[in-house]
PDB file of C-alpha atoms in Angstrom:
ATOM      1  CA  UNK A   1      84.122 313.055 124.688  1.00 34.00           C
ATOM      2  CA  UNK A   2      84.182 309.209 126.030  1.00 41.00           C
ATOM      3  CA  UNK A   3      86.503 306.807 125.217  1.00 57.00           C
ATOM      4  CA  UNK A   4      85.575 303.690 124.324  1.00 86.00           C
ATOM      5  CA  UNK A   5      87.308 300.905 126.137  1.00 93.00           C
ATOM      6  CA  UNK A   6      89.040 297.712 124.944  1.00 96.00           C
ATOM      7  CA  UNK A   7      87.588 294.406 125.308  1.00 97.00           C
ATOM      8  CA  UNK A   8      91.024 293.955 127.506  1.00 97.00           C
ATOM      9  CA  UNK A   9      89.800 297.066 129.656  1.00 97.00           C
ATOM     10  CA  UNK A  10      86.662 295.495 129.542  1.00 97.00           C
ATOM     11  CA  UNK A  11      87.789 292.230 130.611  1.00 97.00           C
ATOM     12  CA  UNK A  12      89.797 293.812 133.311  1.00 97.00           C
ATOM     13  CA  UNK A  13      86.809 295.444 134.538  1.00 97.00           C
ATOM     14  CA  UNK A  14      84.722 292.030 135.020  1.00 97.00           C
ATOM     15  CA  UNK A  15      87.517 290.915 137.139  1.00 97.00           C
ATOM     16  CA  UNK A  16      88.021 293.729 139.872  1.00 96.00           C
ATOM     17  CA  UNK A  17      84.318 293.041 139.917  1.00 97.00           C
ATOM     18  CA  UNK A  18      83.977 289.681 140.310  1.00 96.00           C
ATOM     19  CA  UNK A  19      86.991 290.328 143.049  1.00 96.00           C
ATOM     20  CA  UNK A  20      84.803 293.095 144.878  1.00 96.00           C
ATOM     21  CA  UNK A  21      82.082 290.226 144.985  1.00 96.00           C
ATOM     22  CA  UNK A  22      78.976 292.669 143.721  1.00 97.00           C
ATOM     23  CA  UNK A  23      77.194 289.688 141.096  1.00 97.00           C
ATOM     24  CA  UNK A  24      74.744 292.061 140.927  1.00 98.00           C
ATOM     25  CA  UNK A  25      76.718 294.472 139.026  1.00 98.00           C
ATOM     26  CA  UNK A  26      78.875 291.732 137.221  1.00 98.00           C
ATOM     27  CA  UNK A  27      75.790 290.385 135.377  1.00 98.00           C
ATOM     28  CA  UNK A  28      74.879 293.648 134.898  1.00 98.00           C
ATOM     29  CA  UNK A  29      77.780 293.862 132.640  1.00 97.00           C
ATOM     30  CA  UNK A  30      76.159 291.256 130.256  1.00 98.00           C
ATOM     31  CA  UNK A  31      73.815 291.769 127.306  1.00 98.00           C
ATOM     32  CA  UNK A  32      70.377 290.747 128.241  1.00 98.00           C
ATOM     33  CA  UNK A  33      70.847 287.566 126.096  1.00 98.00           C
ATOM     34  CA  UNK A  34      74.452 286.729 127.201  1.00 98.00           C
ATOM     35  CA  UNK A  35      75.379 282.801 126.777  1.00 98.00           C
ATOM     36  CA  UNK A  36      78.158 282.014 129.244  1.00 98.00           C
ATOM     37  CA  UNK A  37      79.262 278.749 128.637  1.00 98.00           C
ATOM     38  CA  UNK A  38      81.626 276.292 131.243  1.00 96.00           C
ATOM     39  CA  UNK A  39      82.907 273.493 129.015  1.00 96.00           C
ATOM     40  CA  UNK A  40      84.320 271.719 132.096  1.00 93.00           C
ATOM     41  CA  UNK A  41      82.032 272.254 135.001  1.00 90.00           C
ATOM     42  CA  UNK A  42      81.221 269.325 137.191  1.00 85.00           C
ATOM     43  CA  UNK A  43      78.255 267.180 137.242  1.00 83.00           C
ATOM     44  CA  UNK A  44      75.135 268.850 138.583  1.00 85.00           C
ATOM     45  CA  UNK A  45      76.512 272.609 137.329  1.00 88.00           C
ATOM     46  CA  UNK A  46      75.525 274.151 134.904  1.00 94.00           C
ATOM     47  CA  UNK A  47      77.412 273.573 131.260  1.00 96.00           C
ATOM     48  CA  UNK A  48      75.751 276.959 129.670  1.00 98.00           C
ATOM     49  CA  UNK A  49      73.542 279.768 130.849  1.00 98.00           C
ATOM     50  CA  UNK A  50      71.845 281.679 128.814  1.00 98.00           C
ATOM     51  CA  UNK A  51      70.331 285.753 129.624  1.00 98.00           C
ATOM     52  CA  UNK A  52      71.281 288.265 132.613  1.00 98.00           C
ATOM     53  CA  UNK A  53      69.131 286.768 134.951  1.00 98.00           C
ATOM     54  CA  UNK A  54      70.130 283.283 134.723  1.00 98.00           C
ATOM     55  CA  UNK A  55      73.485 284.579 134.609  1.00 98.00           C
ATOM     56  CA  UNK A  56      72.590 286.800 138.076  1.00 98.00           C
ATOM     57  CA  UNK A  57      70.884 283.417 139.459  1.00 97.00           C
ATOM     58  CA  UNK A  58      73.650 281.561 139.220  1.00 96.00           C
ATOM     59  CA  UNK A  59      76.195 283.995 140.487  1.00 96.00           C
ATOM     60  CA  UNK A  60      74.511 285.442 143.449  1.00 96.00           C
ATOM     61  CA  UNK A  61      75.278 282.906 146.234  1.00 94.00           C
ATOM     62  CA  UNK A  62      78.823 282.607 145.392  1.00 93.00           C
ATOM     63  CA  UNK A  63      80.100 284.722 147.607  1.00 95.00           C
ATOM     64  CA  UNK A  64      78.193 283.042 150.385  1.00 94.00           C
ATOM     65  CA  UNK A  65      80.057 280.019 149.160  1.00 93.00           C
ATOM     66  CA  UNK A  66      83.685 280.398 148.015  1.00 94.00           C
ATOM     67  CA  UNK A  67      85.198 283.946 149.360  1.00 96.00           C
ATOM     68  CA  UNK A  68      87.925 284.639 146.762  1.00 96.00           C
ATOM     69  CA  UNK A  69      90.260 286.958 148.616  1.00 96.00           C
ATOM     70  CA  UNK A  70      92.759 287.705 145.996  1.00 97.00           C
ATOM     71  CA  UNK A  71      93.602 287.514 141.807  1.00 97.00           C
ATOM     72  CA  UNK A  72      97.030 286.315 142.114  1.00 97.00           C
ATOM     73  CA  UNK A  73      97.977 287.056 138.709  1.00 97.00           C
ATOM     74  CA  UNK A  74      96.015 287.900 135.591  1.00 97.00           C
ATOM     75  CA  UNK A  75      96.699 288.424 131.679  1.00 98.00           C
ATOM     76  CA  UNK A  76      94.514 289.973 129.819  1.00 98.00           C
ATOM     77  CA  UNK A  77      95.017 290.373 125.923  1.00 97.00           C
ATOM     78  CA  UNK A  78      92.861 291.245 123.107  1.00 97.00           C
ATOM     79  CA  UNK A  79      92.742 289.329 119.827  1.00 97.00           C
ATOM     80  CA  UNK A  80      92.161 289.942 116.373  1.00 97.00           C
ATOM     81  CA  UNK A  81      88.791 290.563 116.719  1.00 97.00           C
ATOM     82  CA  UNK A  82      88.787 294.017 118.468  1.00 97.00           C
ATOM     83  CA  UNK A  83      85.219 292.695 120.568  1.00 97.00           C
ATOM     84  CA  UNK A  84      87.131 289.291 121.800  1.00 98.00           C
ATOM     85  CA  UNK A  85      89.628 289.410 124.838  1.00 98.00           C
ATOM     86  CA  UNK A  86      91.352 286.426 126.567  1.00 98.00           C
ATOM     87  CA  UNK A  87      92.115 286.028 130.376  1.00 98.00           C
ATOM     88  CA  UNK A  88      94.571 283.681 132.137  1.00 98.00           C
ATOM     89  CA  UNK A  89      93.719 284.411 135.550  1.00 97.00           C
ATOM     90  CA  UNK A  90      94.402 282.664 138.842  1.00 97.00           C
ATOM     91  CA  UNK A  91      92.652 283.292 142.468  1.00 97.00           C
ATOM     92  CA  UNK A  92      92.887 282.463 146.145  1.00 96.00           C
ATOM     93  CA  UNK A  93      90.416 282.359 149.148  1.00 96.00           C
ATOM     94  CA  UNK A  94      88.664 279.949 150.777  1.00 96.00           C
ATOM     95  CA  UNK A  95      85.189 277.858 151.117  1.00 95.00           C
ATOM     96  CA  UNK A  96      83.415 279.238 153.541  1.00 95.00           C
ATOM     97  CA  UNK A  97      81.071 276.210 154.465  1.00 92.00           C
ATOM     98  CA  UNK A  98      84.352 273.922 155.257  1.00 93.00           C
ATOM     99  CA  UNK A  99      87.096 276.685 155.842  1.00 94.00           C
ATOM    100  CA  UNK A 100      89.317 274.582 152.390  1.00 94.00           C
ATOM    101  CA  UNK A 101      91.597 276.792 150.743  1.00 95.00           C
ATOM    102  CA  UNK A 102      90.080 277.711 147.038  1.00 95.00           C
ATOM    103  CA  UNK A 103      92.600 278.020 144.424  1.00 95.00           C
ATOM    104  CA  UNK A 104      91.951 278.017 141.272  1.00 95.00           C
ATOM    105  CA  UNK A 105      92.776 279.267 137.629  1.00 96.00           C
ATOM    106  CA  UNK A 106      90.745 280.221 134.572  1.00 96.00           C
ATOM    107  CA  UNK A 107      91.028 280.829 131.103  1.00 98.00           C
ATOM    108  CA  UNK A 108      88.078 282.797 130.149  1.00 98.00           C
ATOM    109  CA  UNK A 109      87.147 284.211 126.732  1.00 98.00           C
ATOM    110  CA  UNK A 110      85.017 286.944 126.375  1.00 98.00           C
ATOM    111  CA  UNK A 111      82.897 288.925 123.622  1.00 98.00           C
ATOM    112  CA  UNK A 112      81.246 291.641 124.011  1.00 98.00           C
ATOM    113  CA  UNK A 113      79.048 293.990 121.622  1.00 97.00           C
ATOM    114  CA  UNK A 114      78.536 297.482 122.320  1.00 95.00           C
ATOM    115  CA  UNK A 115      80.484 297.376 125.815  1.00 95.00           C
ATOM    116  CA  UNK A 116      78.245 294.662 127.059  1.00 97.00           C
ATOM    117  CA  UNK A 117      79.333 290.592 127.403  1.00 98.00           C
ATOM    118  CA  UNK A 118      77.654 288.766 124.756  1.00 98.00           C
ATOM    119  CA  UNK A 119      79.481 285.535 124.923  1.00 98.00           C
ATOM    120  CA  UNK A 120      81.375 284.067 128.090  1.00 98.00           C
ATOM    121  CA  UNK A 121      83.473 280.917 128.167  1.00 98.00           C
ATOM    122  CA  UNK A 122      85.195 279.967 131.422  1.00 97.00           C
ATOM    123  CA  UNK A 123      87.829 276.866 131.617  1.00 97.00           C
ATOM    124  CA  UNK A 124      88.837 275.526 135.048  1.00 94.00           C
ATOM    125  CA  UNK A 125      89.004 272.439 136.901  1.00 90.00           C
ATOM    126  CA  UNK A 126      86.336 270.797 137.900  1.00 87.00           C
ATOM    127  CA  UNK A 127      88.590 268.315 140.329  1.00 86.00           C
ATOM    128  CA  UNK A 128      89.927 271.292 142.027  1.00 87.00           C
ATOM    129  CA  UNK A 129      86.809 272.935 142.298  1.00 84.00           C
ATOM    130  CA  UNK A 130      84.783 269.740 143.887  1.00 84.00           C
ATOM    131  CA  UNK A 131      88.136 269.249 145.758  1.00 87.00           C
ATOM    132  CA  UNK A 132      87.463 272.473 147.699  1.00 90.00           C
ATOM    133  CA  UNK A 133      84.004 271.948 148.050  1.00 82.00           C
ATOM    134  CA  UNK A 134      84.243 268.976 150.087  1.00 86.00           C
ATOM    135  CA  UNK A 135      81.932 267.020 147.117  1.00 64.00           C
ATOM    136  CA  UNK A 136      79.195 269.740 147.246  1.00 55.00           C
ATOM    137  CA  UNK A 137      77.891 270.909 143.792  1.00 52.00           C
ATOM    138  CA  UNK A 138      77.565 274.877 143.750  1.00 49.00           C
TER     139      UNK A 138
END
């Protein structure tokens, strides 16, 4: 018999994988019509994605880009809506193009249906992020 994990557990999941750097099998982890939305994301990136593949497009080259060496901290916590979890997470690592340190912290909320994402919404800061670019748009 399986057990059926938590949006929390679920949540958790996304992270160590997004951590191992495999995209591949992090947008496998949405629904085929995911919308993953980044309220805050600089000019010239992407506001909202929608499906696995654009989700997979956009994701693939970031490890190429930022190498994020370590979650520093992360709570995870369900809500009252037993599909919805909520991450305050914070990681470290560097660009790789210009050797800046990259650290930066989300708040991420996540639905899922059926153990897959269905809805993804990332906060962060753009200033940080361009910051550690060096002014390059990812």
């Amino acid at each position: 018999m399986s057990q059926t994990l938590s949006a929390a557990d679920l949540v958790q999941r996304s992270l160590d994988i997004f951590l191992s750097k495999d995209m591949k099998a992090w947008a496998d982890q949405c629904d085929e019509n995911v919308v993953v939305e980044f309220p805050f994301a600089p000019e010239g990136s992407p506001t909202r994605l929608e499906g696995r593949t654009a989700v997979y497009e956009y994701l693939r080259g970031y490890p190429d880009l930022i190498d994020v060496q370590q979650i520093t901290s992360a709570t995870v916590r369900g809500t009252d809506d037993p599909d919805t979890a909520i991450a305050d997470w914070t990681v470290t690592g560097r660009v790789l193009a210009n050797g800046n340190p990259y650290d930066m912290s989300y708040a991420t909320f996540v639905t899922f249906k059926d153990g897959k994402i269905v809805k993804y919404r990332e906060y962060w800061n753009p200033l940080a992020f361009i910051k550690a670019l060096g002014g390059e748009s990812f």
